[in-house]
JSON list of C-alpha atoms in Angstrom, two decimals:
[
{"chain": "A", "resi": 1, "resn": "MET", "atom": "CA", "xyz": [-6.47, -1.90, 11.29]},
{"chain": "A", "resi": 2, "resn": "PHE", "atom": "CA", "xyz": [-4.42, -2.30, 8.13]},
{"chain": "A", "resi": 3, "resn": "LEU", "atom": "CA", "xyz": [-2.20, -0.32, 5.76]},
{"chain": "A", "resi": 4, "resn": "PRO", "atom": "CA", "xyz": [-2.28, -1.88, 2.28]},
{"chain": "A", "resi": 5, "resn": "ASP", "atom": "CA", "xyz": [0.69, -0.99, 0.11]},
{"chain": "A", "resi": 6, "resn": "VAL", "atom": "CA", "xyz": [0.49, 0.28, -3.45]},
{"chain": "A", "resi": 7, "resn": "ASN", "atom": "CA", "xyz": [0.71, -3.18, -5.03]},
{"chain": "A", "resi": 8, "resn": "VAL", "atom": "CA", "xyz": [-2.28, -4.36, -3.03]},
{"chain": "A", "resi": 9, "resn": "LEU", "atom": "CA", "xyz": [-4.24, -1.31, -4.18]},
{"chain": "A", "resi": 10, "resn": "LEU", "atom": "CA", "xyz": [-3.26, -1.98, -7.80]},
{"chain": "A", "resi": 11, "resn": "ALA", "atom": "CA", "xyz": [-4.29, -5.63, -7.46]},
{"chain": "A", "resi": 12, "resn": "LEU", "atom": "CA", "xyz": [-7.67, -4.53, -6.11]},
{"chain": "A", "resi": 13, "resn": "ALA", "atom": "CA", "xyz": [-8.21, -2.02, -8.92]},
{"chain": "A", "resi": 14, "resn": "PHE", "atom": "CA", "xyz": [-7.11, -4.08, -11.93]},
{"chain": "A", "resi": 15, "resn": "ASP", "atom": "CA", "xyz": [-9.06, -7.28, -12.59]},
{"chain": "A", "resi": 16, "resn": "ALA", "atom": "CA", "xyz": [-6.25, -8.54, -14.84]},
{"chain": "A", "resi": 17, "resn": "HIS", "atom": "CA", "xyz": [-3.62, -8.13, -12.10]},
{"chain": "A", "resi": 18, "resn": "GLN", "atom": "CA", "xyz": [-2.13, -11.52, -11.24]},
{"chain": "A", "resi": 19, "resn": "HIS", "atom": "CA", "xyz": [-2.94, -11.03, -7.55]},
{"chain": "A", "resi": 20, "resn": "HIS", "atom": "CA", "xyz": [-6.44, -9.57, -7.99]},
{"chain": "A", "resi": 21, "resn": "PRO", "atom": "CA", "xyz": [-8.29, -12.59, -6.49]},
{"chain": "A", "resi": 22, "resn": "ILE", "atom": "CA", "xyz": [-5.97, -12.69, -3.46]},
{"chain": "A", "resi": 23, "resn": "ALA", "atom": "CA", "xyz": [-6.35, -8.96, -2.84]},
{"chain": "A", "resi": 24, "resn": "VAL", "atom": "CA", "xyz": [-10.14, -9.16, -3.15]},
{"chain": "A", "resi": 25, "resn": "ARG", "atom": "CA", "xyz": [-10.26, -12.07, -0.67]},
{"chain": "A", "resi": 26, "resn": "TRP", "atom": "CA", "xyz": [-8.24, -9.99, 1.80]},
{"chain": "A", "resi": 27, "resn": "LEU", "atom": "CA", "xyz": [-10.48, -6.94, 1.35]},
{"chain": "A", "resi": 28, "resn": "ASP", "atom": "CA", "xyz": [-13.59, -9.10, 1.76]},
{"chain": "A", "resi": 29, "resn": "SER", "atom": "CA", "xyz": [-12.20, -10.33, 5.09]},
{"chain": "A", "resi": 30, "resn": "ILE", "atom": "CA", "xyz": [-12.11, -6.89, 6.75]},
{"chain": "A", "resi": 31, "resn": "GLY", "atom": "CA", "xyz": [-14.79, -4.54, 8.03]},
{"chain": "A", "resi": 32, "resn": "ASP", "atom": "CA", "xyz": [-15.70, -0.92, 7.50]},
{"chain": "A", "resi": 33, "resn": "GLY", "atom": "CA", "xyz": [-12.92, 1.56, 8.22]},
{"chain": "A", "resi": 34, "resn": "GLU", "atom": "CA", "xyz": [-10.27, -1.11, 8.75]},
{"chain": "A", "resi": 35, "resn": "ALA", "atom": "CA", "xyz": [-8.00, -0.21, 5.80]},
{"chain": "A", "resi": 36, "resn": "ARG", "atom": "CA", "xyz": [-5.99, 3.01, 5.93]},
{"chain": "A", "resi": 37, "resn": "LEU", "atom": "CA", "xyz": [-4.58, 4.89, 2.99]},
{"chain": "A", "resi": 38, "resn": "CYS", "atom": "CA", "xyz": [-1.95, 7.59, 3.18]},
{"chain": "A", "resi": 39, "resn": "ARG", "atom": "CA", "xyz": [-0.56, 10.21, 0.83]},
{"chain": "A", "resi": 40, "resn": "VAL", "atom": "CA", "xyz": [2.28, 7.90, -0.21]},
{"chain": "A", "resi": 41, "resn": "THR", "atom": "CA", "xyz": [-0.02, 5.01, -1.16]},
{"chain": "A", "resi": 42, "resn": "GLN", "atom": "CA", "xyz": [-2.36, 7.44, -2.91]},
{"chain": "A", "resi": 43, "resn": "SER", "atom": "CA", "xyz": [0.46, 9.00, -4.93]},
{"chain": "A", "resi": 44, "resn": "GLY", "atom": "CA", "xyz": [2.04, 5.64, -5.72]},
{"chain": "A", "resi": 45, "resn": "PHE", "atom": "CA", "xyz": [-1.26, 4.20, -6.89]},
{"chain": "A", "resi": 46, "resn": "LEU", "atom": "CA", "xyz": [-1.97, 7.16, -9.18]},
{"chain": "A", "resi": 47, "resn": "ARG", "atom": "CA", "xyz": [1.59, 7.14, -10.56]},
{"chain": "A", "resi": 48, "resn": "LEU", "atom": "CA", "xyz": [1.68, 3.42, -11.34]},
{"chain": "A", "resi": 49, "resn": "ALA", "atom": "CA", "xyz": [-1.94, 2.98, -12.50]},
{"chain": "A", "resi": 50, "resn": "SER", "atom": "CA", "xyz": [-1.30, 5.56, -15.22]},
{"chain": "A", "resi": 51, "resn": "ASN", "atom": "CA", "xyz": [2.09, 4.18, -16.28]},
{"chain": "A", "resi": 52, "resn": "PRO", "atom": "CA", "xyz": [2.05, 2.55, -19.75]},
{"chain": "A", "resi": 53, "resn": "ALA", "atom": "CA", "xyz": [5.44, 0.93, -19.06]},
{"chain": "A", "resi": 54, "resn": "LEU", "atom": "CA", "xyz": [3.69, -1.20, -16.41]},
{"chain": "A", "resi": 55, "resn": "PHE", "atom": "CA", "xyz": [0.17, -1.59, -17.74]},
{"chain": "A", "resi": 56, "resn": "GLY", "atom": "CA", "xyz": [0.57, -1.11, -21.50]},
{"chain": "A", "resi": 57, "resn": "ASP", "atom": "CA", "xyz": [-2.77, -0.43, -23.15]},
{"chain": "A", "resi": 58, "resn": "GLU", "atom": "CA", "xyz": [-4.51, -0.98, -19.80]},
{"chain": "A", "resi": 59, "resn": "ALA", "atom": "CA", "xyz": [-2.76, 2.04, -18.26]},
{"chain": "A", "resi": 60, "resn": "LEU", "atom": "CA", "xyz": [-5.21, 4.69, -17.18]},
{"chain": "A", "resi": 61, "resn": "THR", "atom": "CA", "xyz": [-5.23, 8.32, -18.19]},
{"chain": "A", "resi": 62, "resn": "LEU", "atom": "CA", "xyz": [-4.64, 10.76, -15.34]},
{"chain": "A", "resi": 63, "resn": "SER", "atom": "CA", "xyz": [-8.36, 11.46, -14.99]},
{"chain": "A", "resi": 64, "resn": "GLU", "atom": "CA", "xyz": [-9.17, 7.75, -15.21]},
{"chain": "A", "resi": 65, "resn": "ALA", "atom": "CA", "xyz": [-6.60, 7.07, -12.48]},
{"chain": "A", "resi": 66, "resn": "TRP", "atom": "CA", "xyz": [-8.35, 9.59, -10.23]},
{"chain": "A", "resi": 67, "resn": "GLY", "atom": "CA", "xyz": [-11.72, 7.98, -11.01]},
{"chain": "A", "resi": 68, "resn": "CYS", "atom": "CA", "xyz": [-10.34, 4.53, -10.22]},
{"chain": "A", "resi": 69, "resn": "TYR", "atom": "CA", "xyz": [-8.86, 5.81, -6.97]},
{"chain": "A", "resi": 70, "resn": "ASP", "atom": "CA", "xyz": [-12.18, 7.45, -6.07]},
{"chain": "A", "resi": 71, "resn": "ARG", "atom": "CA", "xyz": [-14.08, 4.19, -6.69]},
{"chain": "A", "resi": 72, "resn": "LEU", "atom": "CA", "xyz": [-11.57, 2.27, -4.59]},
{"chain": "A", "resi": 73, "resn": "THR", "atom": "CA", "xyz": [-11.67, 4.74, -1.71]},
{"chain": "A", "resi": 74, "resn": "GLY", "atom": "CA", "xyz": [-15.43, 5.06, -1.94]},
{"chain": "A", "resi": 75, "resn": "ASP", "atom": "CA", "xyz": [-15.52, 1.59, -0.41]},
{"chain": "A", "resi": 76, "resn": "THR", "atom": "CA", "xyz": [-16.48, 1.96, 3.26]},
{"chain": "A", "resi": 77, "resn": "ARG", "atom": "CA", "xyz": [-13.63, -0.33, 4.29]},
{"chain": "A", "resi": 78, "resn": "PHE", "atom": "CA", "xyz": [-11.11, 2.40, 3.39]},
{"chain": "A", "resi": 79, "resn": "GLU", "atom": "CA", "xyz": [-10.28, 5.56, 5.31]},
{"chain": "A", "resi": 80, "resn": "PHE", "atom": "CA", "xyz": [-7.58, 8.13, 4.63]},
{"chain": "A", "resi": 81, "resn": "GLY", "atom": "CA", "xyz": [-5.10, 8.39, 7.50]},
{"chain": "A", "resi": 82, "resn": "LEU", "atom": "CA", "xyz": [-3.11, 11.45, 8.44]},
{"chain": "A", "resi": 83, "resn": "GLU", "atom": "CA", "xyz": [0.57, 10.99, 9.14]},
{"chain": "A", "resi": 84, "resn": "PRO", "atom": "CA", "xyz": [0.97, 9.67, 12.70]},
{"chain": "A", "resi": 85, "resn": "VAL", "atom": "CA", "xyz": [2.95, 11.60, 15.29]},
{"chain": "A", "resi": 86, "resn": "GLY", "atom": "CA", "xyz": [6.48, 10.22, 15.58]},
{"chain": "A", "resi": 87, "resn": "LEU", "atom": "CA", "xyz": [6.60, 8.80, 12.07]},
{"chain": "A", "resi": 88, "resn": "GLU", "atom": "CA", "xyz": [9.73, 10.69, 11.03]},
{"chain": "A", "resi": 89, "resn": "HIS", "atom": "CA", "xyz": [11.67, 9.37, 14.02]},
{"chain": "A", "resi": 90, "resn": "TYR", "atom": "CA", "xyz": [10.99, 5.76, 12.97]},
{"chain": "A", "resi": 91, "resn": "TRP", "atom": "CA", "xyz": [11.51, 6.53, 9.28]},
{"chain": "A", "resi": 92, "resn": "ARG", "atom": "CA", "xyz": [14.93, 8.05, 9.97]},
{"chain": "A", "resi": 93, "resn": "ARG", "atom": "CA", "xyz": [15.90, 5.13, 12.20]},
{"chain": "A", "resi": 94, "resn": "MET", "atom": "CA", "xyz": [14.79, 2.59, 9.59]},
{"chain": "A", "resi": 95, "resn": "THR", "atom": "CA", "xyz": [16.88, 4.30, 6.90]},
{"chain": "A", "resi": 96, "resn": "GLY", "atom": "CA", "xyz": [19.98, 4.73, 9.04]},
{"chain": "A", "resi": 97, "resn": "ALA", "atom": "CA", "xyz": [22.04, 2.08, 7.27]},
{"chain": "A", "resi": 98, "resn": "ASP", "atom": "CA", "xyz": [23.96, 3.11, 4.19]},
{"chain": "A", "resi": 99, "resn": "SER", "atom": "CA", "xyz": [22.60, 0.32, 2.02]},
{"chain": "A", "resi": 100, "resn": "TYR", "atom": "CA", "xyz": [20.54, 1.35, -0.99]},
{"chain": "A", "resi": 101, "resn": "SER", "atom": "CA", "xyz": [17.55, -0.11, -2.75]},
{"chain": "A", "resi": 102, "resn": "PRO", "atom": "CA", "xyz": [15.30, 1.76, -5.17]},
{"chain": "A", "resi": 103, "resn": "LYS", "atom": "CA", "xyz": [12.32, 0.99, -2.94]},
{"chain": "A", "resi": 104, "resn": "ILE", "atom": "CA", "xyz": [13.90, 1.71, 0.45]},
{"chain": "A", "resi": 105, "resn": "TRP", "atom": "CA", "xyz": [12.49, 5.21, 0.99]},
{"chain": "A", "resi": 106, "resn": "THR", "atom": "CA", "xyz": [8.89, 4.28, 0.23]},
{"chain": "A", "resi": 107, "resn": "ASP", "atom": "CA", "xyz": [8.99, 0.87, 1.90]},
{"chain": "A", "resi": 108, "resn": "ARG", "atom": "CA", "xyz": [10.54, 2.24, 5.08]},
{"chain": "A", "resi": 109, "resn": "TYR", "atom": "CA", "xyz": [8.11, 5.18, 5.12]},
{"chain": "A", "resi": 110, "resn": "LEU", "atom": "CA", "xyz": [5.18, 2.76, 4.95]},
{"chain": "A", "resi": 111, "resn": "ALA", "atom": "CA", "xyz": [6.78, 0.59, 7.62]},
{"chain": "A", "resi": 112, "resn": "ALA", "atom": "CA", "xyz": [7.19, 3.63, 9.88]},
{"chain": "A", "resi": 113, "resn": "PHE", "atom": "CA", "xyz": [3.60, 4.69, 9.14]},
{"chain": "A", "resi": 114, "resn": "SER", "atom": "CA", "xyz": [2.31, 1.25, 10.10]},
{"chain": "A", "resi": 115, "resn": "ILE", "atom": "CA", "xyz": [4.34, 1.18, 13.33]},
{"chain": "A", "resi": 116, "resn": "THR", "atom": "CA", "xyz": [3.41, 4.67, 14.52]},
{"chain": "A", "resi": 117, "resn": "GLY", "atom": "CA", "xyz": [-0.18, 4.28, 13.36]},
{"chain": "A", "resi": 118, "resn": "GLY", "atom": "CA", "xyz": [-0.64, 0.91, 15.07]},
{"chain": "A", "resi": 119, "resn": "LEU", "atom": "CA", "xyz": [-1.48, -0.70, 11.73]},
{"chain": "A", "resi": 120, "resn": "ARG", "atom": "CA", "xyz": [-0.65, -4.02, 10.14]},
{"chain": "A", "resi": 121, "resn": "MET", "atom": "CA", "xyz": [1.13, -3.67, 6.80]},
{"chain": "A", "resi": 122, "resn": "VAL", "atom": "CA", "xyz": [-0.63, -5.58, 4.00]},
{"chain": "A", "resi": 123, "resn": "THR", "atom": "CA", "xyz": [1.61, -6.46, 1.07]},
{"chain": "A", "resi": 124, "resn": "PHE", "atom": "CA", "xyz": [2.75, -9.10, -1.39]},
{"chain": "A", "resi": 125, "resn": "ASP", "atom": "CA", "xyz": [6.37, -8.19, -0.57]},
{"chain": "A", "resi": 126, "resn": "SER", "atom": "CA", "xyz": [7.84, -10.83, 1.75]},
{"chain": "A", "resi": 127, "resn": "ALA", "atom": "CA", "xyz": [10.72, -8.46, 2.61]},
{"chain": "A", "resi": 128, "resn": "PHE", "atom": "CA", "xyz": [8.40, -6.72, 5.09]},
{"chain": "A", "resi": 129, "resn": "ALA", "atom": "CA", "xyz": [8.43, -9.90, 7.20]},
{"chain": "A", "resi": 130, "resn": "SER", "atom": "CA", "xyz": [12.11, -9.24, 7.96]},
{"chain": "A", "resi": 131, "resn": "LEU", "atom": "CA", "xyz": [11.29, -5.93, 9.66]},
{"chain": "A", "resi": 132, "resn": "ALA", "atom": "CA", "xyz": [10.85, -7.05, 13.26]},
{"chain": "A", "resi": 133, "resn": "GLU", "atom": "CA", "xyz": [8.85, -4.03, 14.42]},
{"chain": "A", "resi": 134, "resn": "VAL", "atom": "CA", "xyz": [6.37, -4.20, 11.54]},
{"chain": "A", "resi": 135, "resn": "GLN", "atom": "CA", "xyz": [3.29, -6.32, 11.96]},
{"chain": "A", "resi": 136, "resn": "SER", "atom": "CA", "xyz": [2.64, -7.51, 8.45]},
{"chain": "A", "resi": 137, "resn": "VAL", "atom": "CA", "xyz": [0.19, -9.58, 6.47]},
{"chain": "A", "resi": 138, "resn": "ILE", "atom": "CA", "xyz": [2.00, -11.06, 3.48]},
{"chain": "A", "resi": 139, "resn": "LEU", "atom": "CA", "xyz": [-0.67, -11.94, 0.94]},
{"chain": "A", "resi": 140, "resn": "GLY", "atom": "CA", "xyz": [-0.17, -14.96, -1.27]},
{"chain": "A", "resi": 141, "resn": "THR", "atom": "CA", "xyz": [1.89, -16.90, 1.27]},
{"chain": "A", "resi": 142, "resn": "VAL", "atom": "CA", "xyz": [0.78, -19.89, 3.27]}
]
């Protein structure tokens, strides 16, 4: 079972995304119900897919973003996952250091979700490989 991050979802949804072919190959390699989504990946996808600063003229309207999300999640390989029991414990532990990064809260939440949910994190972000407890699939690496 897998937890794709927001960038993987964006790559799947936008044909022009630089990693679209890699993301599609990953999705084609899994079976029905093997990819989990959560409220954070849902929200992040909707927020970024409709952001003109990222996608320019290709940015979706809010209703188009919902439609795109619905098409993506209509694929039988995706299921929506509820927050696993114990997630907050891991999330707090993984954010215990006083270092700051703009992505730390979301990245560590997804890491904690993957750990407590028994899922493998799917991402293009090689930084997830440094999190010893997180089983990750780093797309685009050999």
